[in-house]
Amino acid sequence: MFRSLRRALCAVAAALLLPLGAQTAQTAQAAEAAAGAGYWHTSGRQILDEAGQSVRVAGINWFGFETGNYVVHGLWSRDYKSMIDQMKSLGYNTIRIPFSDDIFKSGTVPNSIDFSSGKNADLQGLNSLQILDKIVSYAGQDGLKVILDRHRPDAGGQSALWYTSAVPESTWIANLRALATRYLGKNTVVGIDIHNEPHDPACWGCGDTTRDWRLAAQRAGNAILAVNPELLIFVEGVQTYNGVSGWWGGNLMGVADYPVQLNVANRVVYSAHDYATSVAQQSWFSDPSFPANMPGIWDKYWGYIFKQNIAPVWVGEFGTTLQASVDQRWLAALVDYLRPTSTYGSDSFHWTFWSWNPNSGDTGGILKDDWQTVDTVKDGYLASVKAPGFPAGGGSDPGDPGDPGGGTAACTAAYTVSSDWGGGFNAEVKVTNTGTTAISSWKVTWTFSGSQKVTSMWNASYTQSGST
């Protein structure tokens, strides 16, 4: 997988079974990957960091703030920091956090948080926005980025349009501006997904200001950028364009004729949602050529934006219970479609999987119902499109034969435990090229102090003999 290593930082994550009393601590020095630093901007199909390096969003949705709990779910089981650590250890680099406008109301009180045994102790007494601050801050400490998602106008449910009689457009925009102000200068929050899944009667480019989502996105985007011109504006599609319907928020066909134009250049990222049969049936699932027909479907609805170098494309939601064979083939095809290819260099689609939560009724999650155990089958589908670091493509070309001009070959390895839940733990090994030439192959060896066993590994292959 990493046949050539050029001053790149490669991360290998492992889940390990920890016997009682085993020691997890190891000592090592780890270099920090600089890619992904600061605020981000766009250039054609790419998202670039503050230094102009290409970055890839390879993330996860963690929902709950948009529900009647008014906070991310799972805090009734675990400490929020351990979950963020686990996300990082699995190779996710971004968290999409849905919210509703209810969290801006003074009377909103988050609930269903376990404060026993020291869990979530620093969240006690805080309101929803203050807890969001804590999550954003810790994610940033872990090197993750956050995309905030206006998922619903209130905890009661989603809305087809960006406004309702109870939550008018003025409230929507005021709350988006409040978020932009709240995180001004805090570049862990790289952008805002301004409204989740617009659908019929929402239109794109029809000119009716009460229904034209593209015009509303421009109004909201400009309002946000007036507060913080550094933020990315994530704009989802609609359901129907020119009589052609698709997933809610998943139809971006209108971008070709009516692109979103903001007052600050290089800030628009288009976002599509795509699902399997566990969410709903679509005509393409019963096509005799399925799944070979799917790349053409994705090209039509949103992939062309990336392929024609119009703007970056982020699949903000996709997921499945993986129970049906058709869903398994769909996910394999979609991951293959999202994977960087030589056609586009290191450029790639961006994504956040739905969801981290196991309590998503029609998809399930990366975590199983105990809110701790990883569904390694589901997570395994995503392994090839996770970013080893923030650089798109994860470093140099795997086919690169190395530097023929000589130089010094040297590398270091660092082993760190990222989370520990008593019955097991997650650890990460980072291999850094510290020399002046590419390394054509590498292997890391370490010996546990007890009888720990590797149960799962991401981004590398492994063997274990005894404690080594």
Short mmCIF file of C-alpha atoms in Angstrom, two decimals:
data_model
loop_
_atom_site.label_atom_id
_atom_site.label_comp_id
_atom_site.label_asym_id
_atom_site.label_seq_id
_atom_site.Cartn_x
_atom_site.Cartn_y
_atom_site.Cartn_z
CA MET A 1 0.00 0.00 0.00
CA PHE A 2 2.76 2.47 0.89
CA ARG A 3 5.42 1.37 -1.58
CA SER A 4 6.89 4.84 -1.85
CA LEU A 5 7.19 7.25 1.06
CA ARG A 6 8.33 10.80 0.32
CA ARG A 7 8.39 12.98 3.39
CA ALA A 8 4.83 11.84 3.90
CA LEU A 9 3.18 10.89 7.16
CA CYS A 10 1.39 7.54 6.93
CA ALA A 11 -0.95 6.42 9.70
CA VAL A 12 -1.83 2.82 10.48
CA ALA A 13 -4.69 2.31 12.95
CA ALA A 14 -5.38 -0.84 14.92
CA ALA A 15 -8.01 -2.07 17.36
CA LEU A 16 -6.51 -4.30 20.01
CA LEU A 17 -7.91 -6.66 22.60
CA LEU A 18 -6.58 -5.73 26.01
CA PRO A 19 -6.37 -8.34 28.77
CA LEU A 20 -6.92 -7.15 32.33
CA GLY A 21 -3.87 -5.44 33.74
CA ALA A 22 -2.01 -5.13 30.45
CA GLN A 23 -0.04 -1.97 29.90
CA THR A 24 -1.01 0.13 26.88
CA ALA A 25 1.50 2.94 27.27
CA GLN A 26 4.39 3.13 24.81
CA THR A 27 6.93 5.94 24.48
CA ALA A 28 7.65 7.51 21.13
CA GLN A 29 8.02 10.87 19.47
CA ALA A 30 5.50 11.63 16.73
CA ALA A 31 5.77 14.32 14.10
CA GLU A 32 2.58 16.21 13.28
CA ALA A 33 1.27 16.32 9.73
CA ALA A 34 1.03 19.92 8.60
CA ALA A 35 -1.39 19.31 5.75
CA GLY A 36 -4.94 20.47 6.38
CA ALA A 37 -3.87 23.39 8.56
CA GLY A 38 -5.86 26.59 8.81
CA TYR A 39 -8.95 27.54 6.89
CA TRP A 40 -9.65 25.95 3.53
CA HIS A 41 -10.60 27.29 0.10
CA THR A 42 -11.41 25.82 -3.29
CA SER A 43 -9.64 25.76 -6.63
CA GLY A 44 -11.57 24.04 -9.38
CA ARG A 45 -12.47 20.57 -8.08
CA GLN A 46 -9.95 20.75 -5.24
CA ILE A 47 -10.19 21.86 -1.63
CA LEU A 48 -6.89 23.40 -0.52
CA ASP A 49 -5.57 24.22 2.96
CA GLU A 50 -4.01 27.52 3.95
CA ALA A 51 -0.66 26.44 2.44
CA GLY A 52 -2.25 25.46 -0.87
CA GLN A 53 -1.99 21.71 -0.23
CA SER A 54 -4.83 19.56 -1.51
CA VAL A 55 -6.95 18.04 1.27
CA ARG A 56 -9.57 15.32 1.25
CA VAL A 57 -12.60 15.27 3.55
CA ALA A 58 -12.94 11.64 4.71
CA GLY A 59 -15.34 11.92 7.57
CA ILE A 60 -18.28 10.77 9.63
CA ASN A 61 -21.69 12.16 10.65
CA TRP A 62 -22.35 12.33 14.40
CA PHE A 63 -25.95 13.35 14.92
CA GLY A 64 -28.08 14.36 17.90
CA PHE A 65 -28.01 18.16 18.24
CA GLU A 66 -30.90 18.27 15.76
CA THR A 67 -33.06 15.96 17.91
CA GLY A 68 -34.93 16.46 21.19
CA ASN A 69 -31.72 15.55 23.05
CA TYR A 70 -30.15 18.81 21.76
CA VAL A 71 -26.69 17.20 21.91
CA VAL A 72 -24.79 14.50 20.03
CA HIS A 73 -26.06 11.02 20.82
CA GLY A 74 -24.16 8.36 22.71
CA LEU A 75 -23.10 10.54 25.61
CA TRP A 76 -25.43 8.40 27.69
CA SER A 77 -22.86 5.63 27.17
CA ARG A 78 -19.45 7.19 26.73
CA ASP A 79 -17.33 10.27 27.21
CA TYR A 80 -17.33 12.52 24.13
CA LYS A 81 -13.54 12.67 24.05
CA SER A 82 -13.18 8.89 23.80
CA MET A 83 -15.53 8.87 20.82
CA ILE A 84 -13.63 11.61 19.00
CA ASP A 85 -10.37 9.75 19.74
CA GLN A 86 -11.89 6.60 18.27
CA MET A 87 -13.04 8.44 15.13
CA LYS A 88 -9.50 9.65 14.62
CA SER A 89 -8.02 6.20 15.26
CA LEU A 90 -10.26 4.76 12.54
CA GLY A 91 -8.91 7.24 10.00
CA TYR A 92 -11.77 9.75 9.82
CA ASN A 93 -10.50 13.32 9.57
CA THR A 94 -13.71 15.36 9.65
CA ILE A 95 -16.93 15.34 11.69
CA ARG A 96 -20.20 16.60 10.20
CA ILE A 97 -22.40 17.72 13.09
CA PRO A 98 -26.13 18.21 12.36
CA PHE A 99 -28.08 20.75 14.43
CA SER A 100 -31.49 22.42 14.50
CA ASP A 101 -32.31 26.05 15.17
CA ASP A 102 -33.71 24.99 18.55
CA ILE A 103 -30.18 24.98 20.02
CA PHE A 104 -30.14 28.78 19.72
CA LYS A 105 -33.17 29.16 22.02
CA SER A 106 -32.41 30.17 25.59
CA GLY A 107 -34.74 27.56 27.06
CA THR A 108 -33.14 24.59 25.30
CA VAL A 109 -31.52 22.15 27.75
CA PRO A 110 -29.41 19.20 26.49
CA ASN A 111 -30.36 15.88 28.03
CA SER A 112 -29.40 12.18 28.19
CA ILE A 113 -25.77 12.76 29.16
CA ASP A 114 -24.06 10.40 31.63
CA PHE A 115 -21.90 12.32 34.08
CA SER A 116 -21.09 9.33 36.30
CA SER A 117 -17.59 7.97 36.80
CA GLY A 118 -16.11 11.17 35.46
CA LYS A 119 -17.67 10.80 32.02
CA ASN A 120 -18.42 14.08 30.27
CA ALA A 121 -17.61 15.91 33.51
CA ASP A 122 -16.68 19.13 31.73
CA LEU A 123 -20.09 19.26 30.00
CA GLN A 124 -22.12 19.43 33.19
CA GLY A 125 -24.26 22.56 33.41
CA LEU A 126 -23.55 23.66 29.85
CA ASN A 127 -26.13 24.51 27.20
CA SER A 128 -26.13 23.01 23.71
CA LEU A 129 -23.96 25.67 22.12
CA GLN A 130 -21.43 25.47 24.95
CA ILE A 131 -21.24 21.68 24.53
CA LEU A 132 -20.76 22.20 20.79
CA ASP A 133 -17.85 24.49 21.68
CA LYS A 134 -16.28 21.68 23.73
CA ILE A 135 -16.69 19.14 20.94
CA VAL A 136 -15.23 21.51 18.34
CA SER A 137 -12.32 22.34 20.63
CA TYR A 138 -11.45 18.70 21.35
CA ALA A 139 -11.83 17.68 17.71
CA GLY A 140 -9.36 20.44 16.84
CA GLN A 141 -6.92 19.18 19.47
CA ASP A 142 -7.15 15.76 17.82
CA GLY A 143 -6.39 17.27 14.42
CA LEU A 144 -9.92 16.80 13.06
CA LYS A 145 -11.99 19.38 11.20
CA VAL A 146 -15.71 20.06 11.73
CA ILE A 147 -18.49 20.89 9.25
CA LEU A 148 -21.65 22.21 10.91
CA ASP A 149 -24.90 21.11 9.26
CA ARG A 150 -28.17 23.01 9.61
CA HIS A 151 -30.19 19.80 9.53
CA ARG A 152 -33.64 20.92 10.64
CA PRO A 153 -35.43 24.15 11.54
CA ASP A 154 -36.54 22.50 14.81
CA ALA A 155 -36.21 19.14 16.54
CA GLY A 156 -39.58 18.01 15.19
CA GLY A 157 -38.36 17.04 11.73
CA GLN A 158 -36.79 18.05 8.44
CA SER A 159 -38.26 20.66 6.13
CA ALA A 160 -38.43 20.72 2.34
CA LEU A 161 -37.59 24.42 2.22
CA TRP A 162 -35.02 26.32 4.25
CA TYR A 163 -37.76 28.09 6.20
CA THR A 164 -41.07 27.26 7.89
CA SER A 165 -43.85 29.37 9.37
CA ALA A 166 -42.21 28.95 12.79
CA VAL A 167 -38.62 29.49 11.59
CA PRO A 168 -38.59 32.16 8.86
CA GLU A 169 -35.65 32.83 6.53
CA SER A 170 -34.56 35.74 8.71
CA THR A 171 -34.09 33.39 11.70
CA TRP A 172 -32.25 30.85 9.55
CA ILE A 173 -29.79 33.47 8.34
CA ALA A 174 -29.41 35.11 11.75
CA ASN A 175 -28.50 31.77 13.33
CA LEU A 176 -26.04 30.91 10.55
CA ARG A 177 -24.39 34.29 11.09
CA ALA A 178 -24.31 33.63 14.84
CA LEU A 179 -22.42 30.37 14.25
CA ALA A 180 -19.99 32.08 11.87
CA THR A 181 -19.36 34.70 14.55
CA ARG A 182 -19.05 32.15 17.35
CA TYR A 183 -16.27 30.26 15.55
CA LEU A 184 -14.57 33.24 13.95
CA GLY A 185 -10.82 32.60 14.04
CA LYS A 186 -11.34 28.97 15.19
CA ASN A 187 -10.39 27.13 12.03
CA THR A 188 -11.39 23.69 13.28
CA VAL A 189 -14.78 24.69 11.84
CA VAL A 190 -13.98 24.90 8.13
CA GLY A 191 -17.50 25.45 6.85
CA ILE A 192 -21.27 25.23 7.18
CA ASP A 193 -23.71 22.98 5.30
CA ILE A 194 -26.42 25.62 5.15
CA HIS A 195 -29.56 23.43 4.86
CA ASN A 196 -30.01 19.69 4.82
CA GLU A 197 -31.81 17.92 1.96
CA PRO A 198 -33.94 20.55 0.21
CA HIS A 199 -36.70 18.74 -1.66
CA ASP A 200 -39.94 19.30 -3.55
CA PRO A 201 -41.28 21.97 -3.87
CA ALA A 202 -37.75 23.41 -3.67
CA CYS A 203 -36.41 24.26 -7.14
CA TRP A 204 -33.02 25.19 -8.59
CA GLY A 205 -32.87 28.16 -10.93
CA CYS A 206 -36.63 28.66 -11.31
CA GLY A 207 -36.40 32.26 -10.07
CA ASP A 208 -39.24 32.01 -7.54
CA THR A 209 -37.61 33.40 -4.40
CA THR A 210 -39.95 31.41 -2.17
CA ARG A 211 -38.77 28.11 -3.68
CA ASP A 212 -35.46 28.69 -5.50
CA TRP A 213 -32.88 27.00 -3.31
CA ARG A 214 -29.97 28.26 -5.39
CA LEU A 215 -30.95 31.90 -4.73
CA ALA A 216 -31.52 31.20 -1.02
CA ALA A 217 -28.09 29.54 -0.81
CA GLN A 218 -26.54 32.69 -2.25
CA ARG A 219 -28.31 34.89 0.30
CA ALA A 220 -27.26 32.70 3.22
CA GLY A 221 -23.75 32.13 1.92
CA ASN A 222 -23.10 35.83 1.50
CA ALA A 223 -24.48 36.54 4.97
CA ILE A 224 -22.08 34.00 6.49
CA LEU A 225 -19.09 35.24 4.48
CA ALA A 226 -19.79 38.82 5.55
CA VAL A 227 -19.03 37.63 9.09
CA ASN A 228 -16.24 35.18 8.27
CA PRO A 229 -14.98 35.26 4.66
CA GLU A 230 -12.75 32.22 5.32
CA LEU A 231 -15.53 29.65 5.69
CA LEU A 232 -16.53 27.13 3.04
CA ILE A 233 -20.21 27.20 2.07
CA PHE A 234 -21.53 23.69 1.50
CA VAL A 235 -24.60 23.71 -0.77
CA GLU A 236 -26.72 20.60 -1.24
CA GLY A 237 -28.85 19.87 -4.27
CA VAL A 238 -32.62 19.58 -4.55
CA GLN A 239 -34.89 16.63 -5.35
CA THR A 240 -36.11 17.52 -8.84
CA TYR A 241 -34.60 19.47 -11.73
CA ASN A 242 -36.21 19.73 -15.18
CA GLY A 243 -38.57 16.91 -14.28
CA VAL A 244 -35.77 14.51 -13.22
CA SER A 245 -36.01 13.44 -9.58
CA GLY A 246 -33.51 11.82 -7.22
CA TRP A 247 -32.63 11.68 -3.54
CA TRP A 248 -33.57 14.62 -1.33
CA GLY A 249 -30.67 17.06 -1.63
CA GLY A 250 -28.99 14.73 -4.12
CA ASN A 251 -29.86 16.41 -7.43
CA LEU A 252 -27.24 18.96 -8.50
CA MET A 253 -28.04 18.89 -12.22
CA GLY A 254 -28.97 22.58 -12.06
CA VAL A 255 -25.42 23.67 -11.24
CA ALA A 256 -24.48 23.39 -14.92
CA ASP A 257 -26.96 26.15 -15.83
CA TYR A 258 -27.22 28.04 -12.54
CA PRO A 259 -24.05 27.85 -10.43
CA VAL A 260 -24.05 29.33 -6.93
CA GLN A 261 -22.24 32.67 -7.09
CA LEU A 262 -21.01 34.24 -3.85
CA ASN A 263 -19.37 37.56 -3.05
CA VAL A 264 -16.17 35.76 -1.97
CA ALA A 265 -14.56 33.57 -4.61
CA ASN A 266 -13.48 29.96 -4.06
CA ARG A 267 -15.84 29.16 -1.21
CA VAL A 268 -18.56 26.92 -2.72
CA VAL A 269 -18.51 23.15 -2.23
CA TYR A 270 -21.49 21.28 -3.69
CA SER A 271 -22.90 18.47 -1.58
CA ALA A 272 -24.87 15.40 -2.64
CA HIS A 273 -26.58 12.70 -0.59
CA ASP A 274 -26.86 9.13 -1.85
CA TYR A 275 -28.38 6.08 -0.21
CA ALA A 276 -29.14 2.39 -0.65
CA THR A 277 -32.34 0.36 -0.55
CA SER A 278 -32.41 0.26 3.26
CA VAL A 279 -33.44 3.94 3.02
CA ALA A 280 -35.66 3.81 -0.08
CA GLN A 281 -36.02 2.10 -3.43
CA GLN A 282 -34.94 3.92 -6.61
CA SER A 283 -35.37 2.83 -10.20
CA TRP A 284 -31.64 2.33 -10.77
CA PHE A 285 -31.44 -0.48 -8.20
CA SER A 286 -33.63 -2.70 -10.39
CA ASP A 287 -31.79 -1.90 -13.64
CA PRO A 288 -30.54 -5.17 -15.19
CA SER A 289 -27.06 -3.68 -15.46
CA PHE A 290 -26.84 -2.72 -11.75
CA PRO A 291 -24.34 -1.88 -10.31
CA ALA A 292 -22.52 -1.08 -13.58
CA ASN A 293 -25.15 1.62 -14.22
CA MET A 294 -24.34 3.56 -11.05
CA PRO A 295 -21.32 5.63 -12.22
CA GLY A 296 -23.51 7.05 -14.99
CA ILE A 297 -26.25 7.89 -12.46
CA TRP A 298 -23.77 9.64 -10.18
CA ASP A 299 -22.19 11.46 -13.13
CA LYS A 300 -25.60 12.82 -14.11
CA TYR A 301 -26.71 14.04 -10.70
CA TRP A 302 -23.47 15.41 -9.23
CA GLY A 303 -20.27 13.72 -10.40
CA TYR A 304 -20.00 15.90 -13.52
CA ILE A 305 -19.31 18.93 -11.31
CA PHE A 306 -16.10 17.30 -10.11
CA LYS A 307 -15.16 15.75 -13.45
CA GLN A 308 -15.60 19.04 -15.34
CA ASN A 309 -13.48 20.85 -12.72
CA ILE A 310 -16.38 23.20 -11.84
CA ALA A 311 -16.11 22.86 -8.05
CA PRO A 312 -15.38 20.31 -5.31
CA VAL A 313 -18.07 17.73 -4.60
CA TRP A 314 -18.73 16.37 -1.11
CA VAL A 315 -21.01 13.39 -0.56
CA GLY A 316 -22.22 14.66 2.80
CA GLU A 317 -24.34 11.59 3.54
CA PHE A 318 -24.35 8.00 2.32
CA GLY A 319 -25.08 4.87 4.28
CA THR A 320 -26.84 1.51 4.53
CA THR A 321 -27.57 -1.27 6.99
CA LEU A 322 -25.62 -3.51 4.57
CA GLN A 323 -28.19 -6.26 5.11
CA ALA A 324 -29.23 -6.67 1.47
CA SER A 325 -26.81 -7.88 -1.19
CA VAL A 326 -27.92 -5.02 -3.46
CA ASP A 327 -26.83 -2.57 -0.75
CA GLN A 328 -23.47 -4.27 -0.42
CA ARG A 329 -22.90 -3.96 -4.17
CA TRP A 330 -24.08 -0.34 -4.09
CA LEU A 331 -21.59 0.59 -1.35
CA ALA A 332 -18.72 -1.19 -3.09
CA ALA A 333 -19.55 0.64 -6.33
CA LEU A 334 -19.84 4.02 -4.62
CA VAL A 335 -16.52 3.64 -2.78
CA ASP A 336 -14.91 2.69 -6.09
CA TYR A 337 -16.43 5.81 -7.68
CA LEU A 338 -15.16 8.05 -4.88
CA ARG A 339 -11.62 6.63 -4.95
CA PRO A 340 -8.93 8.88 -6.50
CA THR A 341 -7.83 7.71 -9.94
CA SER A 342 -4.91 8.57 -12.19
CA THR A 343 -7.37 10.39 -14.49
CA TYR A 344 -7.68 13.20 -11.96
CA GLY A 345 -4.25 13.00 -10.36
CA SER A 346 -4.55 13.19 -6.59
CA ASP A 347 -7.90 15.00 -6.83
CA SER A 348 -10.83 13.18 -5.30
CA PHE A 349 -14.40 13.45 -4.13
CA HIS A 350 -15.00 14.31 -0.48
CA TRP A 351 -17.31 12.42 1.87
CA THR A 352 -18.77 11.97 5.33
CA PHE A 353 -20.42 8.61 6.00
CA TRP A 354 -23.85 8.35 7.66
CA SER A 355 -23.36 7.66 10.45
CA TRP A 356 -21.22 7.23 13.55
CA ASN A 357 -24.41 6.57 15.49
CA PRO A 358 -25.78 3.02 15.64
CA ASN A 359 -29.29 4.43 16.27
CA SER A 360 -29.89 5.59 12.71
CA GLY A 361 -32.94 3.44 11.98
CA ASP A 362 -32.52 2.89 8.25
CA THR A 363 -28.71 2.74 8.06
CA GLY A 364 -27.21 1.81 11.41
CA GLY A 365 -23.74 3.15 12.07
CA ILE A 366 -20.02 2.54 12.23
CA LEU A 367 -20.52 1.79 15.92
CA LYS A 368 -22.61 -1.15 17.01
CA ASP A 369 -25.45 -0.84 19.52
CA ASP A 370 -23.12 -0.81 22.53
CA TRP A 371 -21.78 2.55 21.24
CA GLN A 372 -18.27 1.12 21.48
CA THR A 373 -17.66 -1.83 19.16
CA VAL A 374 -16.75 -0.97 15.57
CA ASP A 375 -18.68 -2.58 12.73
CA THR A 376 -15.47 -3.60 11.00
CA VAL A 377 -17.28 -4.85 7.89
CA LYS A 378 -18.99 -1.52 7.27
CA ASP A 379 -15.90 0.47 8.22
CA GLY A 380 -13.79 -1.83 6.04
CA TYR A 381 -15.65 -0.76 2.90
CA LEU A 382 -14.38 2.78 3.51
CA ALA A 383 -10.73 1.89 4.17
CA SER A 384 -9.55 2.56 0.62
CA VAL A 385 -11.01 6.09 0.52
CA LYS A 386 -9.90 7.23 3.94
CA ALA A 387 -7.11 9.76 3.88
CA PRO A 388 -3.97 8.52 5.69
CA GLY A 389 -3.44 12.20 6.48
CA PHE A 390 -5.09 15.29 5.04
CA PRO A 391 -3.17 15.29 1.73
CA ALA A 392 -5.39 13.98 -1.06
CA GLY A 393 -4.04 10.68 -2.25
CA GLY A 394 -2.08 10.19 0.96
CA GLY A 395 1.35 11.20 -0.29
CA SER A 396 3.29 10.25 -3.38
CA ASP A 397 2.25 8.03 -6.25
CA PRO A 398 2.31 4.37 -5.08
CA GLY A 399 3.86 3.45 -8.41
CA ASP A 400 6.75 5.88 -8.00
CA PRO A 401 9.98 3.85 -8.13
CA GLY A 402 11.71 6.27 -5.78
CA ASP A 403 14.42 8.86 -6.12
CA PRO A 404 17.07 7.66 -8.59
CA GLY A 405 19.43 10.44 -7.58
CA GLY A 406 20.48 8.93 -4.28
CA GLY A 407 20.07 10.62 -0.91
CA THR A 408 19.69 9.43 2.65
CA ALA A 409 17.01 6.89 3.52
CA ALA A 410 15.65 7.23 7.05
CA CYS A 411 12.34 6.93 8.81
CA THR A 412 10.87 6.95 12.30
CA ALA A 413 7.86 5.17 13.79
CA ALA A 414 5.66 6.38 16.64
CA TYR A 415 3.15 4.23 18.54
CA THR A 416 0.40 5.98 20.50
CA VAL A 417 -2.77 4.79 22.25
CA SER A 418 -5.66 7.00 21.18
CA SER A 419 -8.45 5.53 23.31
CA ASP A 420 -8.82 2.87 25.98
CA TRP A 421 -12.15 1.44 27.20
CA GLY A 422 -10.90 -1.24 29.59
CA GLY A 423 -11.70 -4.31 27.50
CA GLY A 424 -9.71 -3.05 24.55
CA PHE A 425 -8.01 -0.03 23.07
CA ASN A 426 -7.22 1.73 19.81
CA ALA A 427 -3.63 2.51 18.88
CA GLU A 428 -2.02 4.28 15.97
CA VAL A 429 1.39 3.81 14.38
CA LYS A 430 2.77 6.75 12.36
CA VAL A 431 5.68 6.20 10.00
CA THR A 432 7.48 9.38 8.96
CA ASN A 433 10.08 9.68 6.21
CA THR A 434 12.83 11.75 7.85
CA GLY A 435 15.38 11.23 5.09
CA THR A 436 16.02 12.83 1.72
CA THR A 437 14.97 10.00 -0.58
CA ALA A 438 11.86 7.94 -1.18
CA ILE A 439 11.59 4.62 0.65
CA SER A 440 10.38 1.79 -1.56
CA SER A 441 9.11 -0.47 1.25
CA TRP A 442 8.86 -0.48 5.02
CA LYS A 443 7.82 -2.63 7.97
CA VAL A 444 7.24 -1.73 11.60
CA THR A 445 7.87 -4.22 14.40
CA TRP A 446 6.99 -3.85 18.06
CA THR A 447 6.50 -6.14 21.05
CA PHE A 448 3.67 -5.81 23.53
CA SER A 449 4.46 -5.99 27.25
CA GLY A 450 1.64 -8.47 27.88
CA SER A 451 -0.71 -10.72 25.93
CA GLN A 452 -2.46 -8.02 23.87
CA LYS A 453 -3.83 -9.18 20.51
CA VAL A 454 -4.47 -7.16 17.35
CA THR A 455 -8.10 -7.76 16.33
CA SER A 456 -8.42 -5.27 13.44
CA MET A 457 -6.01 -3.19 11.36
CA TRP A 458 -6.64 -0.31 8.97
CA ASN A 459 -4.39 0.94 6.16
CA ALA A 460 -1.85 -1.87 6.48
CA SER A 461 -1.47 -5.63 6.69
CA TYR A 462 -0.06 -7.32 9.77
CA THR A 463 1.13 -10.56 11.30
CA GLN A 464 1.39 -11.37 15.00
CA SER A 465 3.54 -14.02 16.59
CA GLY A 466 3.19 -14.18 20.36
CA SER A 467 3.52 -10.65 21.66
CA THR A 468 5.46 -9.41 18.56
#
